[in-house]
Coordinates of C-alpha atoms in Angstrom, one line a residue:
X1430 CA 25.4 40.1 63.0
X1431 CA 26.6 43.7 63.5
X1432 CA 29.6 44.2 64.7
X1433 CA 29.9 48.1 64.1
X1434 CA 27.5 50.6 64.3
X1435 CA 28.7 53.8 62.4
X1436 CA 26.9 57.3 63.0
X1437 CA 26.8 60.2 60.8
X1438 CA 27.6 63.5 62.4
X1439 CA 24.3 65.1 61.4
X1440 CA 21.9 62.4 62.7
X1441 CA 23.8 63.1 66.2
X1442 CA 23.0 66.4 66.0
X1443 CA 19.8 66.6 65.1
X1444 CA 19.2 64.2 67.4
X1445 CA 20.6 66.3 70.0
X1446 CA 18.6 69.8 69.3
X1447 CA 15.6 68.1 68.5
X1448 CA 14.8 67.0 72.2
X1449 CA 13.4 70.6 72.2
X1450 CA 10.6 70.1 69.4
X1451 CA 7.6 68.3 69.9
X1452 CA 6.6 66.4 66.9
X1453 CA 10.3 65.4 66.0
X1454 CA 11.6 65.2 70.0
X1455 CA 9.1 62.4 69.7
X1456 CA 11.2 60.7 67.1
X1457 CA 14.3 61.7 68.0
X1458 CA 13.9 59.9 71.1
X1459 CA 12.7 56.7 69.3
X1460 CA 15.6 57.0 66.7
X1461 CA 17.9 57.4 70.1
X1462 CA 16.1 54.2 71.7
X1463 CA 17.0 51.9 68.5
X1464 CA 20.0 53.1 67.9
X1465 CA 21.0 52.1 71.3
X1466 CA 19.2 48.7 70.9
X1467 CA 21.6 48.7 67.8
X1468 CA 24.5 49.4 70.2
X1469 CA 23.1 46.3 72.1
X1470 CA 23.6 44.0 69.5
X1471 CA 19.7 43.2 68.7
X1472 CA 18.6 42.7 65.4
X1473 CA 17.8 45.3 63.2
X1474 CA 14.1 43.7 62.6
X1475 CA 13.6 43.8 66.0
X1476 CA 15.4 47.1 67.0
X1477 CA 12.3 49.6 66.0
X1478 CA 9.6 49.6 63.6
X1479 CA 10.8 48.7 59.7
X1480 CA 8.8 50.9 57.0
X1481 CA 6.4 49.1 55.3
X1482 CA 8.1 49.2 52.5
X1483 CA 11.3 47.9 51.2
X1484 CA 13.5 50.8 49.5
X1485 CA 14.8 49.8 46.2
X1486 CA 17.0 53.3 45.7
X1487 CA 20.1 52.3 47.6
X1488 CA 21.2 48.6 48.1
X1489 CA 21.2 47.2 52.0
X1490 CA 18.6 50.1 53.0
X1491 CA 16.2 49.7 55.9
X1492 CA 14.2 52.8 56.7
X1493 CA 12.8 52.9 60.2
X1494 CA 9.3 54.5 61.1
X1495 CA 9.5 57.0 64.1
X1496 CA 5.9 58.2 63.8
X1497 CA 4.9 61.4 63.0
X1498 CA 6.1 61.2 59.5
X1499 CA 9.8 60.5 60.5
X1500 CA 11.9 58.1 59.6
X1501 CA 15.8 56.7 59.9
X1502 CA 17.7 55.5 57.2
X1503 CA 20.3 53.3 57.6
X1504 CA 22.5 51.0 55.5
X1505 CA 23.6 47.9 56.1
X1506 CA 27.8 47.0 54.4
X1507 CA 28.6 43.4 56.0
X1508 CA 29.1 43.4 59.5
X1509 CA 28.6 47.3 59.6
X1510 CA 25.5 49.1 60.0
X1511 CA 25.6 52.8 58.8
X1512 CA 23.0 55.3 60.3
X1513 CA 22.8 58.5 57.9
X1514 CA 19.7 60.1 58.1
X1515 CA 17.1 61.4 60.1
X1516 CA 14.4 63.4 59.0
X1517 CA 10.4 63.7 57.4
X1518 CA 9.4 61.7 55.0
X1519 CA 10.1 64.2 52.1
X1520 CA 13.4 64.7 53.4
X1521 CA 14.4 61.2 53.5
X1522 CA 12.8 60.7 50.1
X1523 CA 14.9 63.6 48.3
X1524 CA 17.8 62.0 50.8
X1525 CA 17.3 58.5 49.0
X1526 CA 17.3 60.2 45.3
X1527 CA 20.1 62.1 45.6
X1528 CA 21.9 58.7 47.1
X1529 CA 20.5 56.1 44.4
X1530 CA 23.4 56.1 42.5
X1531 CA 26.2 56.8 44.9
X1532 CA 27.5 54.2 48.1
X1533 CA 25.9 56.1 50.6
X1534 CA 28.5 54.4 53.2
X1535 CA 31.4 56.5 51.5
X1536 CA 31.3 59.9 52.5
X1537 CA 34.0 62.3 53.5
X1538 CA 32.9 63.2 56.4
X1539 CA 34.0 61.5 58.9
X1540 CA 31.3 59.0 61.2
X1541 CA 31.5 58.2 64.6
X1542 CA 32.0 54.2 65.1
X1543 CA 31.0 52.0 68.2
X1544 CA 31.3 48.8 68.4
X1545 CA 28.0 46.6 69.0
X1546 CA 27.9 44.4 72.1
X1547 CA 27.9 40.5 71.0
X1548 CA 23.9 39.1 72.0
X1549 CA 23.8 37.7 75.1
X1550 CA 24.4 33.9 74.8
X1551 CA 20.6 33.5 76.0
X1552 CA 19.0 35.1 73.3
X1553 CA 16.6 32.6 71.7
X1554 CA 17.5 33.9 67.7
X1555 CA 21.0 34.1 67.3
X1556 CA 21.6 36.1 64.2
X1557 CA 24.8 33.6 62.4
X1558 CA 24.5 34.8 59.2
X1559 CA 26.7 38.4 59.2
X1560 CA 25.9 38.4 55.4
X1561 CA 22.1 38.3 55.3
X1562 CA 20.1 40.6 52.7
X1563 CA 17.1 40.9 54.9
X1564 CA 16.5 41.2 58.5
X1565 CA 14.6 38.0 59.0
X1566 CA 16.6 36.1 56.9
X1567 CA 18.7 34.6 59.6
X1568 CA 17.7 30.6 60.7
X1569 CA 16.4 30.7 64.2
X1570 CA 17.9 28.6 66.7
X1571 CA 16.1 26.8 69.8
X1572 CA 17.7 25.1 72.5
X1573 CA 16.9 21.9 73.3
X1574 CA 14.9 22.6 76.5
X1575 CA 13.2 25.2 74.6
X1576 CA 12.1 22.8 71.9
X1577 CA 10.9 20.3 74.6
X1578 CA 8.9 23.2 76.3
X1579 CA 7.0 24.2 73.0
X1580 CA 6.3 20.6 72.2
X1581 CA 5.5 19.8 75.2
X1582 CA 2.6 22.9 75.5
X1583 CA 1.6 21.3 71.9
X1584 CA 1.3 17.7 72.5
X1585 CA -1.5 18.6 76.0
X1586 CA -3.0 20.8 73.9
X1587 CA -3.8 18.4 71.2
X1588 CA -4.8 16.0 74.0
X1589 CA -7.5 18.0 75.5

């Protein structure tokens, strides 16, 4: 589980004076829509769209698609979630090489923190493992009255 979101200066600009431009206003209002999701507490899987492909340059990556060719790289250091760059994919790409070898979570400028709201105690997939590699790695939990529903739904269905 996250349990602090931390946002680098430049994504909140470019955030804020892309509104104006049409292909990456588009993105910029998706990158603003998970990272308030983020702020929420959801899961990162299930914040925004995941790029296809897993990024092997910088350890605890996830790279998330905002159409057009954009994308938002964050990084992922226990119970923190870094956000560090927005931008096309050749940006994010040179962005990615120029951070393979470095701890892209240790810069000097200073980020802006927020803490991330605890789930609410009726989400269905409470994330308990704060440690996880991947975003799916996490066991999913039912309730018992859940469990009794799906069951349920199965066992007349297999009887008709």
């Amino acid at each position: 589980m996250i349990r602090q979101l931390h946002i680098h200066p430049k994504v909140e600009k470019t955030l804020q004076k892309s509104a104006r431009t049409s292909a990456l206003g588009i993105a910029a209002h998706r990158a603003a829509r998970i990272i308030e999701s983020l702020k929420n507490g959801t899961r990162l899987a299930q914040a925004g769209p995941l790029s296809q492909t897993k990024e092997a340059r910088v350890r605890q990556s996830f790279k998330y698609d905002l159409g057009k060719g954009y994308r938002l790289i964050t990084v992922k250091k226990h119970a923190d979630l870094y956000i560090l760059f927005i931008g096309d994919h050749d940006r994010c790409d040179r962005w990615l090489d120029t951070y393979s070898k470095k701890k892209p979570g240790n810069t000097e400028v200073e980020l802006r923190s927020y803490p991330v709201r605890p789930p609410s105690l009726n989400a269905v997939q409470p994330d308990l493992n704060p440690d996880a590699d991947e975003p799916g790695d996490e066991p999913l939990m039912l309730t018992q009255q859940q469990l009794r529903r799906v069951f349920c739904g199965l066992v007349q269905q297999a009887g008709t």
